[in-house]
Amino acid sequence: MIYSVIVDLSTSDTDKYYDYHCDEELSLGVFVKVPFGRITKDGFIIDIKEKSDYETKEILKVYDYEPVIIPEMIRLCHYLKENYLIRYIDSLRLCVPSEYRNGRIDILVKNNIKLTMPYEEAEHLIGIRAKKQIEIIEYLKDKNDGVLESELAKLFTYAQINKLVSKGILEKSEVVHNRQPEVANIESKVINLTDAQKNAIETILNAKKTVLLNGVTGSGKTEIYMNVIENILKNGQNAIMLVPEISLTTQIMALFRNRFGKQIAILHSGLSSGEKYDEWRRIRSGEARIVVGARSAIFAPIKNLGVIIIDEEHDSSYVSENNPRYRTIEIAKFRQKENNSLLVLGSATPSIDSYYLAKNGTYELVRLTSRVNGMDMPEITIKDMREQAKLNPKSVLSQDLVSKIDEVLRRKEQAIIYINRRGYSSFLRCKKCGYIPKCKNCDVSLTYHKEKKQLICHYCGEKYKELTACPVCKNTNLKDGNTGTERVVEELKNLFGNIRILRFDNDTTQRKGSTNKILTEFRQNKADILVGTQMVVKGHDFPNVTLVGVIDADLALYNNNYRCNEVTFQQLTQVSGRAGRDSKKGEVYIQTYNPNHFIFNFVKNYDYDGFYDKEVALREVTDFPPFSLVVKVLVVGKDRNETSSYTLRLYDTIKEMKNNNACITKIKASEAPINRLNDRYRYQVMIWLPVDNYESTLKEIYTHVDKINTGSISAFIDINPINMI
Ligand code: ADP
Ligand code: ZN
């Protein structure tokens, strides 16, 4: 047989079938080593045929006779190549843990000990006086699979164990040990489903199309997911459940582990290499039947899918902005079709795009309008900070919020303060000459990190020494810019003295396990206040939190992005949903300098539909999704002139397409909002396409863009971009 292989080399030139022969019979998706020019390369078998048009060489090595890519995912690779020009190899790499490809990780083998004979027989052989030995066999009495030697050695000495092995009473053998990710400890509650939950489960299980589950925060969506999955498993099918990256360490994982035990596998970036590899192998072998993970888990080698659930479907982490760029929903829909499976999108604040599809009947809409605890949604107050700014311009927290926090502390309850900026303050400015420190690689100002005594570029990560005086005019009077998490913590400490505060942002969660640690401590009431960035917004279920405060709620509103209203509405609603989730009533304080912006009224009244109507009308007049497909081509290069001239050339080409009647409604070329990043210049071409029948035009655009990718210039396509920088 002839085997077509995609070699593990991410370049466009080599991303094609190379044919090899092999005397052994191999399956599709097997990982092999092949001669490649004058060197050798690893690769994936992606096609099998009778003969080749070329003279073939022999496959040098088969790493693993069991396929690493399942046939469905090979079809997905073709689909992605065809529609988005994503290289085969880039798709294939998403399907396999990198540790596996690099051969840097291996299975972990440990010694296992078990009895070789019935207990009574062993007891007889040992004789009653050898007490320790009797204890050992007693311990192993009903453990048919035996136990790890390392476990046994915690209770007995190796000498004692080995004595029994040499007598032939115990047997030592090597077993593969699966490394398992740790999840938070949480006790399960006994739950009686509400009628709303039962109805939702019923509807989902019988759905003929994608379901949008729109349930307010605290309406018990997780319980619905678990029940749906239980039903699917009973049916002999398997499940994928996706959650935003950050929710993974929270309760949801623990709940799933409690409920489904070994049947679940967890996949996300916080795992160690060994854990990732072992979880992936358990999925491949069919031992794990439910995959819970971040977006990349959609590529898991799980067969016979009965349901795919995407929780918090509006979350931006479902769009990959790194190479290869993909939208998780697109992959999910592909797998839905392949498996004829259910697809459930859940959210308290669905994306405008999804809700639009639910309203026009493309999706089935299931709504849950109240919380399972029967309580009202927490009351939201919008606080106009312009008055405060006059009274006490130095203070970040309003008087009202301060007294609310005080009450919460007295009642021994907890508060969450959300501020979507890390560090101490956004920038420093010289009060005399106006100088603002900027990054040398990027066109952005730096953020002051007081704790680290540094100025940091939040785009490229470059660090600079803190400033004590203006480097231009030597003036020492420097003004802070907008507030960040560090400064909020500082102010809270100044106000309330000896309270316990946890900071939850990118800076405090770098070390493995730190996210889990912070959340667990907060959950166990070891802290009074959790101050954090976006990370505090999502999914958490802390029963004792009764107050949520938001600082600078308008931060994202003027982002020059068509989605900024949507994102702000979602974040404010989600974070409000963290209050009053158990038996105590919750309250929310949202501070803003733009209280008259239309979204605040909708946020305050939990009026998603009102917000949707207004926003969708805006999108319609401005030609943004869901009324158009917006294609952003970002052109990046080291040389300013070269980059801009490539951009203009692309613009001309697309213009010509338009003149030749391609279905393009609008084109714009410009500098990117951040014109220089990581020492690269950035320009963009925005192209508007209609939402139907755009496929051939889009393909043509992809082809033109691909041609720009020369050595010195890179071009990236984002469809309906979530990020406009
Ligand atoms: P959502 O994801 O909709 O915001 P969760 O699934 O986190 O809500 O549920 C909120 C809380 O309600 C959780 O603590 C959960 O255990 C609890 N819960 C869910 N369903 C029920 C029920 N039927 N009865 C009592 N408590 C429930
Ligand atoms: Zn920078």
GROMACS .gro file of C-alpha atoms in nm, residues 10-357:
model
  348
   10SER     CA    1   0.468   2.424   0.923
   11THR     CA    2   0.540   2.585   0.589
   12SER     CA    3   0.305   2.633   0.296
   13ASP     CA    4   0.548   2.474   0.050
   14THR     CA    5   0.563   2.143   0.230
   15ASP     CA    6   0.198   2.125   0.325
   16LYS     CA    7   0.100   1.858   0.076
   17TYR     CA    8   0.080   1.482   0.037
   18TYR     CA    9   0.412   1.298   0.022
   19ASP     CA   10   0.379   0.934  -0.073
   20TYR     CA   11   0.563   0.648   0.097
   21HIS     CA   12   0.537   0.273   0.101
   22CYS     CA   13   0.547   0.027   0.386
   23ASP     CA   14   0.531  -0.353   0.405
   24GLU     CA   15   0.312  -0.345   0.708
   25GLU     CA   16  -0.054  -0.256   0.693
   26LEU     CA   17  -0.110   0.080   0.860
   27SER     CA   18  -0.420   0.283   0.943
   28LEU     CA   19  -0.516   0.638   0.861
   29GLY     CA   20  -0.399   0.888   1.120
   30VAL     CA   21  -0.092   0.694   1.227
   31PHE     CA   22   0.217   0.890   1.332
   32VAL     CA   23   0.533   0.788   1.146
   33LYS     CA   24   0.889   0.886   1.063
   34VAL     CA   25   0.979   0.927   0.698
   35PRO     CA   26   1.279   1.024   0.486
   36PHE     CA   27   1.235   1.377   0.363
   37GLY     CA   28   1.490   1.506   0.117
   38ARG     CA   29   1.822   1.454   0.283
   39ILE     CA   30   1.677   1.447   0.633
   40THR     CA   31   1.403   1.261   0.818
   41LYS     CA   32   1.075   1.404   0.940
   42ASP     CA   33   0.778   1.295   1.146
   43GLY     CA   34   0.437   1.299   0.986
   44PHE     CA   35   0.078   1.181   0.984
   45ILE     CA   36  -0.074   0.931   0.743
   46ILE     CA   37  -0.363   1.115   0.590
   47ASP     CA   38  -0.445   0.898   0.286
   48ILE     CA   39  -0.402   0.536   0.181
   49LYS     CA   40  -0.402   0.429  -0.183
   50GLU     CA   41  -0.306   0.152  -0.424
   51LYS     CA   42  -0.033   0.332  -0.610
   52SER     CA   43   0.150   0.657  -0.639
   53ASP     CA   44   0.248   0.869  -0.938
   54TYR     CA   45   0.590   0.905  -0.786
   55GLU     CA   46   0.870   0.678  -0.697
   56THR     CA   47   0.820   0.623  -0.326
   57LYS     CA   48   1.056   0.571  -0.034
   58GLU     CA   49   0.984   0.354   0.264
   59ILE     CA   50   0.836   0.467   0.594
   60LEU     CA   51   1.123   0.449   0.842
   61LYS     CA   52   0.940   0.404   1.167
   62VAL     CA   53   0.589   0.367   1.300
   63TYR     CA   54   0.572   0.542   1.635
   64ASP     CA   55   0.234   0.411   1.728
   65TYR     CA   56   0.011   0.164   1.546
   66GLU     CA   57  -0.294   0.314   1.703
   67PRO     CA   58  -0.401   0.621   1.501
   68VAL     CA   59  -0.343   0.956   1.667
   69ILE     CA   60  -0.586   1.131   1.431
   70ILE     CA   61  -0.936   0.991   1.397
   71PRO     CA   62  -1.094   0.987   1.048
   72GLU     CA   63  -1.342   1.258   1.141
   73MET     CA   64  -1.057   1.495   1.221
   74ILE     CA   65  -0.886   1.416   0.893
   75ARG     CA   66  -1.204   1.525   0.720
   76LEU     CA   67  -1.198   1.838   0.937
   77CYS     CA   68  -0.845   1.915   0.817
   78HIS     CA   69  -0.967   1.901   0.458
   79TYR     CA   70  -1.258   2.126   0.543
   80LEU     CA   71  -1.035   2.384   0.710
   81LYS     CA   72  -0.783   2.378   0.429
   82GLU     CA   73  -1.054   2.413   0.169
   83ASN     CA   74  -1.244   2.694   0.337
   84TYR     CA   75  -0.986   2.883   0.537
   85LEU     CA   76  -0.657   2.787   0.378
   86ILE     CA   77  -0.544   2.650   0.713
   87ARG     CA   78  -0.250   2.420   0.649
   88TYR     CA   79  -0.310   2.051   0.705
   89ILE     CA   80  -0.024   2.038   0.947
   90ASP     CA   81  -0.155   2.326   1.155
   91SER     CA   82  -0.492   2.151   1.193
   92LEU     CA   83  -0.328   1.816   1.262
   93ARG     CA   84  -0.114   1.969   1.532
   94LEU     CA   85  -0.428   2.091   1.708
   95CYS     CA   86  -0.546   1.731   1.732
   96VAL     CA   87  -0.242   1.596   1.916
   97PRO     CA   88  -0.073   1.725   2.231
   98SER     CA   89   0.255   1.890   2.135
   99GLU     CA   90   0.430   1.675   2.395
  100TYR     CA   91   0.336   1.371   2.195
  101ARG     CA   92   0.468   1.504   1.866
  102ASN     CA   93   0.793   1.616   2.017
  103GLY     CA   94   0.843   1.279   2.174
  104ARG     CA   95   0.932   1.463   2.491
  105ILE     CA   96   0.688   1.278   2.705
  106ASP     CA   97   0.628   0.914   2.766
  107ILE     CA   98   0.382   0.703   2.950
  108LEU     CA   99   0.457   0.670   3.319
  109VAL     CA  100   0.515   0.314   3.431
  110LYS     CA  101   0.493   0.219   3.796
  111ASN     CA  102   0.519  -0.101   3.997
  112ASN     CA  103   0.196  -0.260   4.096
  113ILE     CA  104   0.158  -0.520   4.369
  114LYS     CA  105  -0.112  -0.780   4.404
  115LEU     CA  106  -0.188  -1.111   4.565
  116THR     CA  107  -0.116  -1.418   4.356
  117MET     CA  108  -0.345  -1.649   4.549
  118PRO     CA  109  -0.662  -1.641   4.757
  119TYR     CA  110  -0.620  -1.466   5.092
  120GLU     CA  111  -0.672  -1.778   5.304
  121GLU     CA  112  -0.405  -1.968   5.119
  122ALA     CA  113  -0.160  -1.679   5.161
  123GLU     CA  114  -0.241  -1.654   5.531
  124HIS     CA  115  -0.173  -2.020   5.572
  125LEU     CA  116   0.165  -1.993   5.399
  126ILE     CA  117   0.279  -1.694   5.601
  127GLY     CA  118   0.180  -1.825   5.938
  128ILE     CA  119   0.002  -1.625   6.202
  129ARG     CA  120   0.313  -1.490   6.373
  130ALA     CA  121   0.440  -1.273   6.090
  131LYS     CA  122   0.204  -0.992   6.186
  132LYS     CA  123   0.321  -0.729   5.940
  133GLN     CA  124   0.302  -0.969   5.650
  134ILE     CA  125  -0.051  -1.064   5.745
  135GLU     CA  126  -0.139  -0.695   5.758
  136ILE     CA  127  -0.009  -0.650   5.407
  137ILE     CA  128  -0.214  -0.929   5.262
  138GLU     CA  129  -0.516  -0.811   5.456
  139TYR     CA  130  -0.473  -0.473   5.298
  140LEU     CA  131  -0.463  -0.632   4.954
  141LYS     CA  132  -0.743  -0.877   5.026
  142ASP     CA  133  -1.018  -0.728   4.814
  143LYS     CA  134  -0.807  -0.516   4.584
  144ASN     CA  135  -0.828  -0.729   4.276
  145ASP     CA  136  -0.630  -0.488   4.059
  146GLY     CA  137  -0.368  -0.454   4.330
  147VAL     CA  138  -0.217  -0.122   4.441
  148LEU     CA  139   0.082   0.085   4.342
  149GLU     CA  140   0.396  -0.018   4.523
  150SER     CA  141   0.459   0.346   4.610
  151GLU     CA  142   0.120   0.361   4.781
  152LEU     CA  143   0.178   0.039   4.969
  153ALA     CA  144   0.521   0.160   5.075
  154LYS     CA  145   0.359   0.444   5.263
  155LEU     CA  146   0.212   0.189   5.503
  156PHE     CA  147   0.475  -0.086   5.501
  157THR     CA  148   0.848  -0.111   5.434
  158TYR     CA  149   0.992  -0.219   5.102
  159ALA     CA  150   1.170  -0.503   5.281
  160GLN     CA  151   0.841  -0.644   5.409
  161ILE     CA  152   0.682  -0.614   5.067
  162ASN     CA  153   0.975  -0.771   4.887
  163LYS     CA  154   0.986  -1.064   5.123
  164LEU     CA  155   0.633  -1.156   5.023
  165VAL     CA  156   0.721  -1.108   4.658
  166SER     CA  157   1.014  -1.347   4.687
  167LYS     CA  158   0.789  -1.603   4.855
  168GLY     CA  159   0.561  -1.584   4.552
  169ILE     CA  160   0.266  -1.463   4.758
  170LEU     CA  161   0.272  -1.117   4.604
  171GLU     CA  162   0.342  -1.034   4.246
  172LYS     CA  163   0.510  -0.721   4.124
  173SER     CA  164   0.424  -0.600   3.776
  174GLU     CA  165   0.456  -0.283   3.576
  175VAL     CA  166   0.142  -0.086   3.501
  176VAL     CA  167   0.081   0.234   3.312
  177HIS     CA  168  -0.002   0.508   3.555
  178ASN     CA  169  -0.227   0.789   3.435
  179ARG     CA  170  -0.133   1.132   3.563
  180GLN     CA  171  -0.453   1.308   3.658
  181PRO     CA  172  -0.518   1.680   3.679
  182GLU     CA  173  -0.613   1.805   4.019
  183VAL     CA  174  -0.949   1.973   4.062
  184ALA     CA  175  -1.084   2.183   4.344
  185ASN     CA  176  -1.239   2.000   4.634
  186ILE     CA  177  -1.609   2.047   4.657
  187GLU     CA  178  -1.891   1.850   4.810
  188SER     CA  179  -2.186   1.759   4.591
  189LYS     CA  180  -2.530   1.873   4.686
  190VAL     CA  181  -2.835   1.659   4.637
  191ILE     CA  182  -3.039   1.843   4.381
  192ASN     CA  183  -3.400   1.818   4.279
  193LEU     CA  184  -3.435   1.963   3.935
  194THR     CA  185  -3.675   2.252   3.896
  195ASP     CA  186  -3.948   2.229   3.636
  196ALA     CA  187  -3.766   2.483   3.423
  197GLN     CA  188  -3.455   2.266   3.429
  198LYS     CA  189  -3.653   1.952   3.345
  199ASN     CA  190  -3.817   2.122   3.051
  200ALA     CA  191  -3.486   2.250   2.925
  201ILE     CA  192  -3.331   1.902   2.940
  202GLU     CA  193  -3.629   1.754   2.759
  203THR     CA  194  -3.616   2.014   2.483
  204ILE     CA  195  -3.242   1.978   2.437
  205LEU     CA  196  -3.255   1.599   2.412
  206ASN     CA  197  -3.523   1.619   2.146
  207ALA     CA  198  -3.383   1.912   1.954
  208LYS     CA  199  -3.349   1.890   1.580
  209LYS     CA  200  -3.121   2.192   1.555
  210THR     CA  201  -2.862   2.379   1.758
  211VAL     CA  202  -3.003   2.493   2.092
  212LEU     CA  203  -2.930   2.830   2.245
  213LEU     CA  204  -2.982   2.794   2.620
  214ASN     CA  205  -3.035   3.145   2.748
  215GLY     CA  206  -3.063   3.124   3.125
  216VAL     CA  207  -2.999   3.407   3.368
  217THR     CA  208  -2.695   3.376   3.594
  218GLY     CA  209  -2.772   3.125   3.868
  219SER     CA  210  -3.050   2.954   3.676
  220GLY     CA  211  -2.875   2.619   3.713
  221LYS     CA  212  -2.737   2.564   3.364
  222THR     CA  213  -2.455   2.339   3.483
  223GLU     CA  214  -2.704   2.094   3.627
  224ILE     CA  215  -2.880   2.090   3.291
  225TYR     CA  216  -2.557   2.015   3.106
  226MET     CA  217  -2.476   1.729   3.342
  227ASN     CA  218  -2.817   1.575   3.298
  228VAL     CA  219  -2.803   1.602   2.922
  229ILE     CA  220  -2.463   1.434   2.924
  230GLU     CA  221  -2.586   1.158   3.154
  231ASN     CA  222  -2.861   1.082   2.905
  232ILE     CA  223  -2.620   1.083   2.615
  233LEU     CA  224  -2.387   0.839   2.792
  234LYS     CA  225  -2.676   0.606   2.866
  235ASN     CA  226  -2.737   0.610   2.494
  236GLY     CA  227  -2.387   0.479   2.439
  237GLN     CA  228  -2.264   0.809   2.300
  238ASN     CA  229  -1.997   1.051   2.418
  239ALA     CA  230  -1.974   1.421   2.497
  240ILE     CA  231  -1.763   1.733   2.472
  241MET     CA  232  -1.821   2.018   2.712
  242LEU     CA  233  -1.633   2.342   2.652
  243VAL     CA  234  -1.591   2.617   2.905
  244PRO     CA  235  -1.389   2.939   2.894
  245GLU     CA  236  -1.027   2.878   2.990
  246ILE     CA  237  -1.055   3.046   3.326
  247SER     CA  238  -1.364   2.861   3.448
  248LEU     CA  239  -1.178   2.536   3.424
  249THR     CA  240  -1.021   2.560   3.761
  250THR     CA  241  -1.344   2.657   3.923
  251GLN     CA  242  -1.623   2.445   4.058
  252ILE     CA  243  -1.746   2.322   3.725
  253MET     CA  244  -1.457   2.078   3.695
  254ALA     CA  245  -1.511   1.954   4.046
  255LEU     CA  246  -1.881   1.908   3.987
  256PHE     CA  247  -1.815   1.705   3.675
  257ARG     CA  248  -1.550   1.492   3.843
  258ASN     CA  249  -1.783   1.420   4.134
  259ARG     CA  250  -2.061   1.320   3.904
  260PHE     CA  251  -1.878   1.130   3.632
  261GLY     CA  252  -1.553   1.017   3.796
  262LYS     CA  253  -1.307   0.850   3.561
  263GLN     CA  254  -1.532   0.897   3.263
  264ILE     CA  255  -1.423   1.256   3.228
  265ALA     CA  256  -1.099   1.385   3.087
  266ILE     CA  257  -0.985   1.739   3.133
  267LEU     CA  258  -0.793   1.933   2.870
  268HIS     CA  259  -0.665   2.285   2.916
  269SER     CA  260  -0.347   2.484   2.911
  270GLY     CA  261  -0.294   2.472   3.287
  271LEU     CA  262  -0.215   2.100   3.289
  272SER     CA  263   0.136   1.961   3.310
  273SER     CA  264   0.268   1.788   2.999
  274GLY     CA  265   0.222   1.448   3.156
  275GLU     CA  266  -0.135   1.516   3.260
  276LYS     CA  267  -0.222   1.648   2.916
  277TYR     CA  268  -0.072   1.348   2.747
  278ASP     CA  269  -0.241   1.097   2.973
  279GLU     CA  270  -0.580   1.262   2.956
  280TRP     CA  271  -0.553   1.267   2.578
  281ARG     CA  272  -0.462   0.898   2.572
  282ARG     CA  273  -0.760   0.814   2.791
  283ILE     CA  274  -0.982   0.992   2.542
  284ARG     CA  275  -0.826   0.816   2.247
  285SER     CA  276  -0.865   0.474   2.405
  286GLY     CA  277  -1.229   0.539   2.482
  287GLU     CA  278  -1.181   0.513   2.860
  288ALA     CA  279  -1.281   0.877   2.901
  289ARG     CA  280  -1.616   0.947   2.744
  290ILE     CA  281  -1.662   1.311   2.838
  291VAL     CA  282  -1.407   1.575   2.753
  292VAL     CA  283  -1.426   1.892   2.955
  293GLY     CA  284  -1.194   2.158   2.834
  294ALA     CA  285  -1.106   2.493   2.688
  295ARG     CA  286  -1.155   2.568   2.319
  296SER     CA  287  -0.884   2.336   2.192
  297ALA     CA  288  -1.071   2.040   2.345
  298ILE     CA  289  -1.302   2.063   2.046
  299PHE     CA  290  -1.022   1.878   1.860
  300ALA     CA  291  -1.022   1.584   2.105
  301PRO     CA  292  -1.012   1.237   1.945
  302ILE     CA  293  -1.348   1.138   2.083
  303LYS     CA  294  -1.569   0.922   1.869
  304ASN     CA  295  -1.943   0.882   1.848
  305LEU     CA  296  -2.026   1.225   1.982
  306GLY     CA  297  -2.379   1.262   2.112
  307VAL     CA  298  -2.354   1.617   2.236
  308ILE     CA  299  -2.127   1.920   2.223
  309ILE     CA  300  -2.192   2.184   2.484
  310ILE     CA  301  -2.035   2.528   2.469
  311ASP     CA  302  -2.085   2.704   2.800
  312GLU     CA  303  -2.066   3.085   2.810
  313GLU     CA  304  -2.080   3.073   2.434
  314HIS     CA  305  -2.034   3.449   2.407
  315ASP     CA  306  -1.687   3.430   2.558
  316SER     CA  307  -1.407   3.566   2.344
  317SER     CA  308  -1.172   3.284   2.441
  318TYR     CA  309  -1.358   3.065   2.191
  319VAL     CA  310  -1.192   3.250   1.909
  320SER     CA  311  -0.831   3.162   1.851
  321GLU     CA  312  -0.628   3.462   1.754
  322ASN     CA  313  -0.304   3.276   1.717
  323ASN     CA  314  -0.208   3.076   1.419
  324PRO     CA  315  -0.411   2.892   1.311
  325ARG     CA  316  -0.700   3.126   1.368
  326TYR     CA  317  -1.026   2.944   1.406
  327ARG     CA  318  -1.365   2.990   1.559
  328THR     CA  319  -1.464   2.710   1.792
  329ILE     CA  320  -1.829   2.730   1.693
  330GLU     CA  321  -1.730   2.657   1.334
  331ILE     CA  322  -1.547   2.338   1.435
  332ALA     CA  323  -1.831   2.242   1.668
  333LYS     CA  324  -2.080   2.273   1.382
  334PHE     CA  325  -1.860   2.057   1.163
  335ARG     CA  326  -1.852   1.785   1.429
  336GLN     CA  327  -2.223   1.824   1.495
  337LYS     CA  328  -2.288   1.746   1.130
  338GLU     CA  329  -2.040   1.458   1.115
  339ASN     CA  330  -2.188   1.289   1.421
  340ASN     CA  331  -2.543   1.407   1.386
  341SER     CA  332  -2.505   1.518   1.745
  342LEU     CA  333  -2.669   1.777   1.963
  343LEU     CA  334  -2.508   2.117   1.992
  344VAL     CA  335  -2.594   2.333   2.291
  345LEU     CA  336  -2.478   2.690   2.334
  346GLY     CA  337  -2.533   2.824   2.683
  347SER     CA  338  -2.517   3.178   2.814
  348ALA     CA  339  -2.690   3.434   3.032
  349THR     CA  340  -2.580   3.692   2.778
  350PRO     CA  341  -2.563   3.529   2.435
  351SER     CA  342  -2.360   3.692   2.164
  352ILE     CA  343  -2.563   3.915   1.937
  353ASP     CA  344  -2.483   3.678   1.652
  354SER     CA  345  -2.622   3.372   1.829
  355TYR     CA  346  -2.930   3.546   1.957
  356TYR     CA  347  -3.000   3.673   1.609
  357LEU     CA  348  -2.992   3.315   1.480
   0.00000   0.00000   0.00000
